[in-house]
CSV table of C-alpha atoms and ligand atoms in Angstrom, one decimal:
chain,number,residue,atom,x,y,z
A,1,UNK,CA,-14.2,1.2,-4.1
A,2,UNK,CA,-13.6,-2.0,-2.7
A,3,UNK,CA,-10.5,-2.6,-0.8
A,4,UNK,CA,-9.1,-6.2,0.6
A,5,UNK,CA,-6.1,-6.6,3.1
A,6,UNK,CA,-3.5,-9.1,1.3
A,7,UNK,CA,-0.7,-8.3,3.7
A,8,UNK,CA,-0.4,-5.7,7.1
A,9,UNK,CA,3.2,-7.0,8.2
A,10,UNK,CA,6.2,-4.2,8.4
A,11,UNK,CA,9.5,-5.4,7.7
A,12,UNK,CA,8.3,-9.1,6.9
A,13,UNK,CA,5.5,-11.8,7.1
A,14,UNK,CA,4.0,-13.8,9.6
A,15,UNK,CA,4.2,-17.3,9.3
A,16,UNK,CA,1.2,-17.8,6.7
A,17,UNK,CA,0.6,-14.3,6.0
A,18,UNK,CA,2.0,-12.0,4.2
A,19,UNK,CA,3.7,-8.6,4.8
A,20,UNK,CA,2.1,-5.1,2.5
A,21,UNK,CA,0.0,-5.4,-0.3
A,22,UNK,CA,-3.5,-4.5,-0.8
A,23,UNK,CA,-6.2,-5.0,-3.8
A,24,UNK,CA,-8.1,-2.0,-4.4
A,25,UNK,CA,-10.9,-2.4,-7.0
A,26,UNK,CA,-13.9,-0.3,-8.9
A,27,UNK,CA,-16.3,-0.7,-11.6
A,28,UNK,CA,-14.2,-4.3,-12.6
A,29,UNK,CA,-10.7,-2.8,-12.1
A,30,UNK,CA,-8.6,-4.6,-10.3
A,31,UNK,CA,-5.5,-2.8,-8.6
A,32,UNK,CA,-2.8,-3.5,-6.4
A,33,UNK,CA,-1.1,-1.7,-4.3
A,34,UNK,CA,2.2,-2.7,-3.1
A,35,UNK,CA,3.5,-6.2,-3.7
A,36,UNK,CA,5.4,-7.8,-0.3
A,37,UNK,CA,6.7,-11.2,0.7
A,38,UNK,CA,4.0,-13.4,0.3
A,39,UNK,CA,1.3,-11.3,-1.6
A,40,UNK,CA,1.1,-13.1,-4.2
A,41,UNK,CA,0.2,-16.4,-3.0
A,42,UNK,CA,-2.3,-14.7,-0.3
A,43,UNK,CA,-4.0,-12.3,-3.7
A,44,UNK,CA,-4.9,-15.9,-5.1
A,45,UNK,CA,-7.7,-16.0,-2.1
A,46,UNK,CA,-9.6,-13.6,-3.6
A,47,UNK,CA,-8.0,-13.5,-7.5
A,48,UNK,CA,-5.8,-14.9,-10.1
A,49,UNK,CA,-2.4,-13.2,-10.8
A,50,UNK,CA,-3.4,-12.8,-14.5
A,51,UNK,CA,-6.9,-10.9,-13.7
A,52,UNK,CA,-4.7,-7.4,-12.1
A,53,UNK,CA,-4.8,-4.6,-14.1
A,54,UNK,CA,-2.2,-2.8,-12.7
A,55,UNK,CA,0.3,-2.7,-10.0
A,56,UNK,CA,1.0,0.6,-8.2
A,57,UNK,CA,4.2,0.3,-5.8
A,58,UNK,CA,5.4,3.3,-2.8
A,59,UNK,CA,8.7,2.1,-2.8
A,60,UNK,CA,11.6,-0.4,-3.2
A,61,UNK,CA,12.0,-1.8,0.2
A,62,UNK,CA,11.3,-6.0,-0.1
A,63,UNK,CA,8.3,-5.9,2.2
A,64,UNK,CA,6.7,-3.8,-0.6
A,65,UNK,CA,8.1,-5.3,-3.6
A,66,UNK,CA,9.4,-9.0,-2.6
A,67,UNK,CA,7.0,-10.7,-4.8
A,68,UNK,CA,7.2,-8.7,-8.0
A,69,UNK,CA,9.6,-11.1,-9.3
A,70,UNK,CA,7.6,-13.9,-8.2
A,71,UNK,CA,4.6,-12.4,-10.3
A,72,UNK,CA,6.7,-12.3,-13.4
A,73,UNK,CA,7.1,-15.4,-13.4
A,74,UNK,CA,3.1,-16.3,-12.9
A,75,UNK,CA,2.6,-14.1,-15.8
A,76,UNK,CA,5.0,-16.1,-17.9
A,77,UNK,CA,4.1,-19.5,-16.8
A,78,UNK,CA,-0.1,-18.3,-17.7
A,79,UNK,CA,1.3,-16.7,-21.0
A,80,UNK,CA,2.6,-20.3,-22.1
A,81,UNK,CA,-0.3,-21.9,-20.6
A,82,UNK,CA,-2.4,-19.7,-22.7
A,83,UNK,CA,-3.8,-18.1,-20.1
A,84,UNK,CA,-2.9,-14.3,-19.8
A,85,UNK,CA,-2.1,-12.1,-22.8
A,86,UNK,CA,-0.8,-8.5,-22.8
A,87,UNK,CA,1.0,-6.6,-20.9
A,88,UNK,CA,0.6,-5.2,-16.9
A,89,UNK,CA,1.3,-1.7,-16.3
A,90,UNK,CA,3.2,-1.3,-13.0
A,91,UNK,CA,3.3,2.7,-12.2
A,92,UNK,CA,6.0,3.4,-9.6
A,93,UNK,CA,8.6,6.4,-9.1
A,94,UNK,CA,12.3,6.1,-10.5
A,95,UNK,CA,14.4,7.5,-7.7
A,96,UNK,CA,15.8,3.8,-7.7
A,97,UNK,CA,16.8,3.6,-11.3
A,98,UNK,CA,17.7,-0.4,-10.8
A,99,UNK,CA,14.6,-0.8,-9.0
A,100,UNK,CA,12.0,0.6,-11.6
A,101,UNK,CA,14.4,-1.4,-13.9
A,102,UNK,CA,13.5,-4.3,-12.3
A,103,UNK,CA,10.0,-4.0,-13.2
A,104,UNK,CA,10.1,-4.6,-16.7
A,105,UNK,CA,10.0,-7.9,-17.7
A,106,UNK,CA,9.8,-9.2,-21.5
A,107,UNK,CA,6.3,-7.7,-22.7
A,108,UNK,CA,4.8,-9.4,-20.0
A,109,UNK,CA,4.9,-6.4,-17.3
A,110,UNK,CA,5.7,-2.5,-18.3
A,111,UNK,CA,7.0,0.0,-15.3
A,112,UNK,CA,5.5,3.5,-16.1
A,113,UNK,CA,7.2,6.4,-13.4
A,114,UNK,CA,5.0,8.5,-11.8
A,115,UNK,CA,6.3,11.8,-9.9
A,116,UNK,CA,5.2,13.7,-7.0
A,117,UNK,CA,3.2,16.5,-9.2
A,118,UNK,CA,1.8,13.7,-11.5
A,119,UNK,CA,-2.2,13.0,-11.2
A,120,UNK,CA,-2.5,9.6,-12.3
A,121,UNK,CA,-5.3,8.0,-14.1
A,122,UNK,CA,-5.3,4.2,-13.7
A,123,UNK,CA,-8.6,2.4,-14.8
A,124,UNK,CA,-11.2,4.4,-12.9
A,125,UNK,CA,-8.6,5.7,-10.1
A,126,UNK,CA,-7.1,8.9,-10.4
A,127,UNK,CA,-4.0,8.7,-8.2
A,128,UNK,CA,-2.1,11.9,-6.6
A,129,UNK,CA,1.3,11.6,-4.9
A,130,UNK,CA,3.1,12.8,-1.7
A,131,UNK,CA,6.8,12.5,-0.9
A,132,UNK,CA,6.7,10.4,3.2
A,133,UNK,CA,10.0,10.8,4.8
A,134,UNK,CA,11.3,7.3,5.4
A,135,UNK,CA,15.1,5.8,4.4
A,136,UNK,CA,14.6,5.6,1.2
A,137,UNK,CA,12.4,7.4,-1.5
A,138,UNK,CA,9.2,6.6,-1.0
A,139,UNK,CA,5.5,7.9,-1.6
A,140,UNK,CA,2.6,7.8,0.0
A,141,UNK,CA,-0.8,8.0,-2.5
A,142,UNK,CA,-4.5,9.5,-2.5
A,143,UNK,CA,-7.1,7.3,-5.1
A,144,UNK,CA,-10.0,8.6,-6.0
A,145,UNK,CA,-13.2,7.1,-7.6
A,146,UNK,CA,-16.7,7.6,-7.8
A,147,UNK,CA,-16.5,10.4,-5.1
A,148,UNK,CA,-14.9,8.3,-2.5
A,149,UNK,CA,-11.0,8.6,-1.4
A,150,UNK,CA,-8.4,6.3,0.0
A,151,UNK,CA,-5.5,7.9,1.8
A,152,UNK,CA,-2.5,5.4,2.2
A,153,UNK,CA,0.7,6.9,3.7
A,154,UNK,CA,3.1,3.8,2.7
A,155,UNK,CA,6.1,4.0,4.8
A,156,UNK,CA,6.7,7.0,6.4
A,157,UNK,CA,7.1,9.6,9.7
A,158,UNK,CA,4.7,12.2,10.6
A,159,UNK,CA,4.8,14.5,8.1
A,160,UNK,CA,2.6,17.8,8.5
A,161,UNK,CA,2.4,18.0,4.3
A,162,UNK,CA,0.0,15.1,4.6
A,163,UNK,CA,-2.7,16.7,6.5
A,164,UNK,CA,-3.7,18.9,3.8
A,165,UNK,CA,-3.1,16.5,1.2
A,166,UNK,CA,-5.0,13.5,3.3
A,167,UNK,CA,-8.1,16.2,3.7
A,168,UNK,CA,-11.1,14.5,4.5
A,169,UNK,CA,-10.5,10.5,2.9
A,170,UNK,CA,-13.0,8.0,3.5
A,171,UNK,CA,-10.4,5.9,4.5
A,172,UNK,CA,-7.0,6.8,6.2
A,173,UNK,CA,-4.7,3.6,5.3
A,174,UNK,CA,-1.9,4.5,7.8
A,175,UNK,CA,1.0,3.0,8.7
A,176,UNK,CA,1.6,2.2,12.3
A,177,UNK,CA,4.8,0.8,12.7
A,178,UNK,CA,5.4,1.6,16.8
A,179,UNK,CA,3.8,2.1,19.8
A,180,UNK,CA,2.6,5.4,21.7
A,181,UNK,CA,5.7,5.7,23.7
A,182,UNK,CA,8.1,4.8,21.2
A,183,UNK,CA,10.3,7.1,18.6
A,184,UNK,CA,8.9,6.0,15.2
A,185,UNK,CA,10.3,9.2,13.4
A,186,UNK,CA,13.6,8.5,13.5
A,187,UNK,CA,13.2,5.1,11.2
A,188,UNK,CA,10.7,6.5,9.0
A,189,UNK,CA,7.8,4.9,10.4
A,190,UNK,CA,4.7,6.5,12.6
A,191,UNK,CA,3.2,5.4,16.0
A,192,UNK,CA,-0.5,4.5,16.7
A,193,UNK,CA,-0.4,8.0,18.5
A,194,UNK,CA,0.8,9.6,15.1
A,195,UNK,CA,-1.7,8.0,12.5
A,196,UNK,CA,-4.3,9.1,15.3
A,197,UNK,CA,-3.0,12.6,15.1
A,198,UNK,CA,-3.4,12.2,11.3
A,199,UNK,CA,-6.6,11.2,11.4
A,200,UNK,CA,-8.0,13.7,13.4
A,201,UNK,CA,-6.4,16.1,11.7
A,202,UNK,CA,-7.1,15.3,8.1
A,203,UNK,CA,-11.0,14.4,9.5
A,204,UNK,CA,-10.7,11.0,8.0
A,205,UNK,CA,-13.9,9.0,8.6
A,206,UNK,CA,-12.0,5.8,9.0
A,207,UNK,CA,-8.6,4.5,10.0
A,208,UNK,CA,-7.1,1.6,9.7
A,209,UNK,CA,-4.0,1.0,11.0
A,210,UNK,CA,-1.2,-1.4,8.9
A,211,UNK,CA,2.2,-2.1,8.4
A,212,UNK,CA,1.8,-3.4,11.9
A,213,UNK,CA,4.9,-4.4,14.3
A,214,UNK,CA,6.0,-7.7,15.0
A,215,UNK,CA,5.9,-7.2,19.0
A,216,UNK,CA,3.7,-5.7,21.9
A,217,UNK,CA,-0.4,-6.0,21.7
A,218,UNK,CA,-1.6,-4.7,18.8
A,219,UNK,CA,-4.8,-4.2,20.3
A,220,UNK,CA,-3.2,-1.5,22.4
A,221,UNK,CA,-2.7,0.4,19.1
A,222,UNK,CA,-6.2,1.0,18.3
A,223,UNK,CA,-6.5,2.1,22.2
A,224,UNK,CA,-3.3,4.8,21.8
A,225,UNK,CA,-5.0,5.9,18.5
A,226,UNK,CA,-8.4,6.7,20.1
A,227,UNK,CA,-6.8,8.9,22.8
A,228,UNK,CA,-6.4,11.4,20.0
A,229,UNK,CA,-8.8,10.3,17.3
A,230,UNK,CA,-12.9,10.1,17.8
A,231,UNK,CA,-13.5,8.6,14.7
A,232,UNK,CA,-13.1,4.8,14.0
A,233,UNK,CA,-10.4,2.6,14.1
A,234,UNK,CA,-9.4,-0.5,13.2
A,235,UNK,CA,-6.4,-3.0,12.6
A,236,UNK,CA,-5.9,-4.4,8.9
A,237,UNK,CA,-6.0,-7.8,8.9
A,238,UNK,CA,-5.3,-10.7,6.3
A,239,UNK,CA,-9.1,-10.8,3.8
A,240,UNK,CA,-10.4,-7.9,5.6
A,241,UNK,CA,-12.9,-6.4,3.5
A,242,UNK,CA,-13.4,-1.9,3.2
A,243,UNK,CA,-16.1,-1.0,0.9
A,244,UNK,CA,-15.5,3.2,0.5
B,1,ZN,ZN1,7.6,-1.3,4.9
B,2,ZN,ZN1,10.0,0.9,3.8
């Protein structure tokens, strides 16, 4: 698998960048993963709107789904440039009935639910699901292909269910939302000493911490992480390339 940073903001963007969203591909398949403000004019870096397969969203808040609409509408304006035909599958849960609404849009784009207990298979992904504890319904995800595993919390607090379901991914994908010395739990979000606790305890080979804050020295994150974690760790950042 082949995974690309498109946005690492929580809450919003940077100027010129862009807040969640990463591109996760395999064997041709191209897959994102959460859709924020300004992920789709950083995904046409790397690729064109028309060339996703699928979208997979964790949740309804804007910095994970600002720029679905916004993608509609580069789906239509290709359709009547002759340049995309069918229709792109976006999987996401229905515990916001207006929201999973939302992401149907004439036979351009398709939402398709997916539940806790599902076991998704999405190209050459097979997708699992675990409820995160955050404001609003929200899942975190664990993709699988070729042997190799991505663990991404989305949006959430420390939650003990995810260190068995988080057992031993390649790649940890963990939000880190405050600082060691900070109370991340009671906004749904984790601190760098949290995802570190996580990814010692799940025996992740890599983290990467995302969903970063908008204050402090990020840097100090990776240093709080290490005081718990002896594996290795690093920040997402904007065209960052993971092969897993
Ligand atoms: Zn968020
Ligand atoms: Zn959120």
């Amino acid at each position: 698998m082949k995974l690309t940073v498109i946005g690492q903001w929580g809450g919003y963007p940077k100027a010129g960048e862009a807040s969640t969203g990463y591109l996760l591909e395999a064997n041709g398949f191209k897959l994102l993963i959460d859709c924020g403000s300004g992920v789709l004019s950083h995904l046409q870096h790397h690729i064109e709107a028309t060339e996703l397969d699928a979208v997979l969203l964790s949740h309804y808040h804007p910095d994970h789904v600002a720029d679905i609409g916004v993608l509609q509408h580069a789906l239509l304006i290709q359709y009547f440039l002759g340049k995309n035909e069918g229709t792109l599958p976006v999987y996401a849960h229905r515990e916001d009935q207006q929201g999973f609404n939302s992401l149907t849009y004439k036979d351009l784009m398709t939402a398709h639910e997916y539940t806790e207990d599902s076991s998704l298979s999405v190209g050459p992904f097979t997708v699992t699901f675990v409820k995160s504890k955050h404001p609003v319904p929200c899942y975190g995800m664990r993709i699988e292909a070729d042997g190799k595993s991505l663990f991404y919390t989305a949006d959430s607090a420390f939650r003990e269910e995810f260190i068995s379901f988080g057992q031993d991914a390649d790649v940890l994908l963990c939000e880190c939302n405050f600082y060691g010395d900070m109370d991340a739990s009671n906004a749904g979000h984790m601190t760098s000493l949290d995802a570190g606790k996580l990814a010692q305890k799940t025996g992740a080979r890599n983290l990467i911490l995302t969903h970063l804050p908008h204050f402090g020295d990020l840097e100090q994150l990776i240093t709080e992480a290490k005081t718990v974690y002896s594996g290795h760790v690093s920040l997402a950042k904007k065209d960052m390339v993971v092969e897993i």
